[in-house]
Each structure stands twice: as C-alpha cells, then as structure tokens.
Amino acid sequence: MCIRDRSWLILAFTMFTSGMVFTMFNTLIGRWAMIPTWGVMVLLGNPSSGGAVSWPLLPSVLGEIGRWLPPGASVNAQHTAVYFGGYQHAFPFVVLAAWAVVATTVFWIWRHRHPGGRPAIRSRTHAAAPSG
C-alpha cells in the first residue's frame, strides 16, 4: 500500500473517531456538546499532538497526554506512515480505535437521548386540539 493510501486511511479513521466523540458528547449533554469536544480535541489535543512541536520538547504533562488523545494518535500515525512506512506502530491505531469504540458504545447505549432519536414534539396547535 502506498503512502498516499495509508495517509487517507489514517485521516478517515481520525475523522470517524472525532465525529463519534462529538456524537457521544451530543448524546450525553445535548446542544452544549461542542464545548467538551472542542476542549478535548482542540484546546488540549492540538497543542499536545506532537505535530508542531515534538513530544520530547513539550512539557512532560502535555507530552504524555498527547499520545492518548485522537489528534496526537493521528499525528503519530501520519508521521510514521510518511517517514517510516515499513515500520508502522499499532499504538496510534489502538488509541484511535479505543476512542471510537468508547464513543460509539456510549452513543449506542444512550442513543434514545440523542437529539435525532427523540420523538417529534407536537406543535401547540395540535396539542391544544381536543382529542376524540
């Protein structure tokens, strides 16, 4: 498999994982789901991902956290795929898969709470009409 194909697969897996993390938060807390998603993925995930600054050069806490978040796992997988194609590690894929499985499981268990899974709210005109 060529580098381009591996890169696209890693990006697709990352997008699926990120989407499921948002869906999990959306199922749990509703309309405010963007705040924890942004906090995990952007505020905490991007600076600690190792993309702009390598993990050994980051403060130790950010370097450790970054490996376990989806942005860091994605950067790690892309870096290895592009520069060391024959020596891809399983760890970043395990991290992405773990986030995807946990998020999908939470969504699946509490999917009745998801805004798309709620019954339609009747309008006031229909609700006020006498039944019978």
PDB file of C-alpha atoms in Angstrom:
ATOM      1  CA  MET A   1       0.000   0.000   0.000  1.00  0.00           C
ATOM      2  CA  CYS A   2       1.428   3.364  -0.980  1.00  0.00           C
ATOM      3  CA  ILE A   3       1.977   6.277   1.371  1.00  0.00           C
ATOM      4  CA  ARG A   4      -0.958   8.235  -0.045  1.00  0.00           C
ATOM      5  CA  ASP A   5      -3.397   5.373   0.589  1.00  0.00           C
ATOM      6  CA  ARG A   6      -2.148   4.887   4.144  1.00  0.00           C
ATOM      7  CA  SER A   7      -2.417   8.589   4.782  1.00  0.00           C
ATOM      8  CA  TRP A   8      -6.014   8.709   3.557  1.00  0.00           C
ATOM      9  CA  LEU A   9      -6.961   5.720   5.693  1.00  0.00           C
ATOM     10  CA  ILE A  10      -5.435   7.337   8.763  1.00  0.00           C
ATOM     11  CA  LEU A  11      -7.296  10.578   8.036  1.00  0.00           C
ATOM     12  CA  ALA A  12     -10.582   8.723   7.512  1.00  0.00           C
ATOM     13  CA  PHE A  13     -10.135   6.840  10.782  1.00  0.00           C
ATOM     14  CA  THR A  14      -9.327  10.109  12.559  1.00  0.00           C
ATOM     15  CA  MET A  15     -12.427  11.826  11.150  1.00  0.00           C
ATOM     16  CA  PHE A  16     -14.629   8.887  12.162  1.00  0.00           C
ATOM     17  CA  THR A  17     -13.194   8.928  15.680  1.00  0.00           C
ATOM     18  CA  SER A  18     -13.591  12.696  16.013  1.00  0.00           C
ATOM     19  CA  GLY A  19     -17.156  12.530  14.740  1.00  0.00           C
ATOM     20  CA  MET A  20     -18.050   9.795  17.189  1.00  0.00           C
ATOM     21  CA  VAL A  21     -16.504  11.738  20.076  1.00  0.00           C
ATOM     22  CA  PHE A  22     -18.755  14.691  19.198  1.00  0.00           C
ATOM     23  CA  THR A  23     -21.751  12.358  18.835  1.00  0.00           C
ATOM     24  CA  MET A  24     -21.001  10.862  22.251  1.00  0.00           C
ATOM     25  CA  PHE A  25     -20.905  14.300  23.882  1.00  0.00           C
ATOM     26  CA  ASN A  26     -24.012  15.333  21.944  1.00  0.00           C
ATOM     27  CA  THR A  27     -25.832  12.279  23.264  1.00  0.00           C
ATOM     28  CA  LEU A  28     -24.728  12.925  26.832  1.00  0.00           C
ATOM     29  CA  ILE A  29     -25.146  16.687  27.157  1.00  0.00           C
ATOM     30  CA  GLY A  30     -27.076  17.832  24.095  1.00  0.00           C
ATOM     31  CA  ARG A  31     -26.603  21.200  22.470  1.00  0.00           C
ATOM     32  CA  TRP A  32     -23.526  22.108  24.528  1.00  0.00           C
ATOM     33  CA  ALA A  33     -21.556  19.144  23.142  1.00  0.00           C
ATOM     34  CA  MET A  34     -19.269  21.369  21.087  1.00  0.00           C
ATOM     35  CA  ILE A  35     -17.641  22.759  24.248  1.00  0.00           C
ATOM     36  CA  PRO A  36     -16.172  19.477  25.620  1.00  0.00           C
ATOM     37  CA  THR A  37     -15.410  18.289  22.071  1.00  0.00           C
ATOM     38  CA  TRP A  38     -13.510  21.500  21.390  1.00  0.00           C
ATOM     39  CA  GLY A  39     -11.790  21.246  24.755  1.00  0.00           C
ATOM     40  CA  VAL A  40     -10.570  17.681  24.195  1.00  0.00           C
ATOM     41  CA  MET A  41      -9.741  17.900  20.508  1.00  0.00           C
ATOM     42  CA  VAL A  42      -8.569  21.488  20.003  1.00  0.00           C
ATOM     43  CA  LEU A  43      -7.686  23.103  23.308  1.00  0.00           C
ATOM     44  CA  LEU A  44      -5.916  20.088  24.790  1.00  0.00           C
ATOM     45  CA  GLY A  45      -5.377  17.795  21.790  1.00  0.00           C
ATOM     46  CA  ASN A  46      -3.744  20.079  19.246  1.00  0.00           C
ATOM     47  CA  PRO A  47      -1.002  21.606  21.419  1.00  0.00           C
ATOM     48  CA  SER A  48      -0.113  18.183  22.802  1.00  0.00           C
ATOM     49  CA  SER A  49      -0.349  16.295  19.487  1.00  0.00           C
ATOM     50  CA  GLY A  50       3.333  16.495  18.650  1.00  0.00           C
ATOM     51  CA  GLY A  51       2.657  17.976  15.220  1.00  0.00           C
ATOM     52  CA  ALA A  52       4.125  21.463  15.599  1.00  0.00           C
ATOM     53  CA  VAL A  53       6.488  20.589  18.446  1.00  0.00           C
ATOM     54  CA  SER A  54       7.789  17.070  19.007  1.00  0.00           C
ATOM     55  CA  TRP A  55       6.672  15.272  22.171  1.00  0.00           C
ATOM     56  CA  PRO A  56      10.124  15.243  23.816  1.00  0.00           C
ATOM     57  CA  LEU A  57      10.232  19.060  23.528  1.00  0.00           C
ATOM     58  CA  LEU A  58       6.781  19.605  25.078  1.00  0.00           C
ATOM     59  CA  PRO A  59       6.214  19.993  28.807  1.00  0.00           C
ATOM     60  CA  SER A  60       6.068  16.479  30.254  1.00  0.00           C
ATOM     61  CA  VAL A  61       2.334  16.573  31.068  1.00  0.00           C
ATOM     62  CA  LEU A  62       1.355  17.648  27.542  1.00  0.00           C
ATOM     63  CA  GLY A  63       3.706  15.087  26.020  1.00  0.00           C
ATOM     64  CA  GLU A  64       2.106  12.263  27.984  1.00  0.00           C
ATOM     65  CA  ILE A  65      -1.478  13.395  27.427  1.00  0.00           C
ATOM     66  CA  GLY A  66      -0.941  13.957  23.714  1.00  0.00           C
ATOM     67  CA  ARG A  67      -0.214  10.323  22.980  1.00  0.00           C
ATOM     68  CA  TRP A  68      -3.608   9.291  24.370  1.00  0.00           C
ATOM     69  CA  LEU A  69      -5.783  11.817  22.519  1.00  0.00           C
ATOM     70  CA  PRO A  70      -7.052  11.400  18.937  1.00  0.00           C
ATOM     71  CA  PRO A  71      -5.113  14.356  17.462  1.00  0.00           C
ATOM     72  CA  GLY A  72      -1.846  13.040  18.905  1.00  0.00           C
ATOM     73  CA  ALA A  73      -2.540   9.494  17.759  1.00  0.00           C
ATOM     74  CA  SER A  74      -3.333  10.761  14.283  1.00  0.00           C
ATOM     75  CA  VAL A  75      -0.140  12.838  14.066  1.00  0.00           C
ATOM     76  CA  ASN A  76       1.869   9.875  15.342  1.00  0.00           C
ATOM     77  CA  ALA A  77       0.341   7.511  12.765  1.00  0.00           C
ATOM     78  CA  GLN A  78       0.808  10.005   9.916  1.00  0.00           C
ATOM     79  CA  HIS A  79       4.403  10.714  10.896  1.00  0.00           C
ATOM     80  CA  THR A  80       5.268   7.033  10.981  1.00  0.00           C
ATOM     81  CA  ALA A  81       3.406   6.286   7.726  1.00  0.00           C
ATOM     82  CA  VAL A  82       5.129   9.080   5.817  1.00  0.00           C
ATOM     83  CA  TYR A  83       8.674   8.806   7.159  1.00  0.00           C
ATOM     84  CA  PHE A  84       8.938   5.172   8.276  1.00  0.00           C
ATOM     85  CA  GLY A  85       6.382   3.395   6.078  1.00  0.00           C
ATOM     86  CA  GLY A  86       7.552  -0.147   6.713  1.00  0.00           C
ATOM     87  CA  TYR A  87       7.646   0.271  10.484  1.00  0.00           C
ATOM     88  CA  GLN A  88       4.139   1.397  11.369  1.00  0.00           C
ATOM     89  CA  HIS A  89       3.324   1.022  15.069  1.00  0.00           C
ATOM     90  CA  ALA A  90      -0.026  -0.249  16.308  1.00  0.00           C
ATOM     91  CA  PHE A  91      -0.248   2.145  19.262  1.00  0.00           C
ATOM     92  CA  PRO A  92      -1.771   5.168  17.462  1.00  0.00           C
ATOM     93  CA  PHE A  93      -4.368   2.943  15.832  1.00  0.00           C
ATOM     94  CA  VAL A  94      -5.195   1.349  19.174  1.00  0.00           C
ATOM     95  CA  VAL A  95      -5.694   4.820  20.686  1.00  0.00           C
ATOM     96  CA  LEU A  96      -7.967   5.916  17.822  1.00  0.00           C
ATOM     97  CA  ALA A  97      -9.871   2.623  17.974  1.00  0.00           C
ATOM     98  CA  ALA A  98     -10.310   2.881  21.755  1.00  0.00           C
ATOM     99  CA  TRP A  99     -11.756   6.402  21.472  1.00  0.00           C
ATOM    100  CA  ALA A 100     -14.013   5.300  18.613  1.00  0.00           C
ATOM    101  CA  VAL A 101     -15.241   2.191  20.454  1.00  0.00           C
ATOM    102  CA  VAL A 102     -15.907   4.033  23.719  1.00  0.00           C
ATOM    103  CA  ALA A 103     -17.691   6.892  21.941  1.00  0.00           C
ATOM    104  CA  THR A 104     -19.752   4.520  19.788  1.00  0.00           C
ATOM    105  CA  THR A 105     -20.659   2.398  22.811  1.00  0.00           C
ATOM    106  CA  VAL A 106     -21.779   5.430  24.819  1.00  0.00           C
ATOM    107  CA  PHE A 107     -23.837   6.623  21.859  1.00  0.00           C
ATOM    108  CA  TRP A 108     -25.349   3.183  21.317  1.00  0.00           C
ATOM    109  CA  ILE A 109     -26.323   2.750  24.967  1.00  0.00           C
ATOM    110  CA  TRP A 110     -27.809   6.237  25.371  1.00  0.00           C
ATOM    111  CA  ARG A 111     -28.934   6.792  21.774  1.00  0.00           C
ATOM    112  CA  HIS A 112     -32.502   7.471  22.918  1.00  0.00           C
ATOM    113  CA  ARG A 113     -31.120  10.700  24.431  1.00  0.00           C
ATOM    114  CA  HIS A 114     -29.560  11.789  21.111  1.00  0.00           C
ATOM    115  CA  PRO A 115     -31.419  14.767  19.579  1.00  0.00           C
ATOM    116  CA  GLY A 116     -32.016  12.786  16.390  1.00  0.00           C
ATOM    117  CA  GLY A 117     -33.532   9.927  18.395  1.00  0.00           C
ATOM    118  CA  ARG A 118     -36.102  11.932  20.322  1.00  0.00           C
ATOM    119  CA  PRO A 119     -39.769  11.744  19.384  1.00  0.00           C
ATOM    120  CA  ALA A 120     -41.116  14.703  17.447  1.00  0.00           C
ATOM    121  CA  ILE A 121     -42.538  17.496  19.577  1.00  0.00           C
ATOM    122  CA  ARG A 122     -46.087  18.294  18.614  1.00  0.00           C
ATOM    123  CA  SER A 123     -46.867  21.888  17.788  1.00  0.00           C
ATOM    124  CA  ARG A 124     -49.099  23.939  20.091  1.00  0.00           C
ATOM    125  CA  THR A 125     -51.974  23.941  17.620  1.00  0.00           C
ATOM    126  CA  HIS A 126     -52.055  20.161  17.502  1.00  0.00           C
ATOM    127  CA  ALA A 127     -51.556  19.832  21.239  1.00  0.00           C
ATOM    128  CA  ALA A 128     -54.471  22.175  22.018  1.00  0.00           C
ATOM    129  CA  ALA A 129     -56.894  20.418  19.697  1.00  0.00           C
ATOM    130  CA  PRO A 130     -59.415  18.196  21.500  1.00  0.00           C
ATOM    131  CA  SER A 131     -58.849  14.519  21.032  1.00  0.00           C
ATOM    132  CA  GLY A 132     -61.732  12.295  20.239  1.00  0.00           C
TER     133      GLY A 132
END
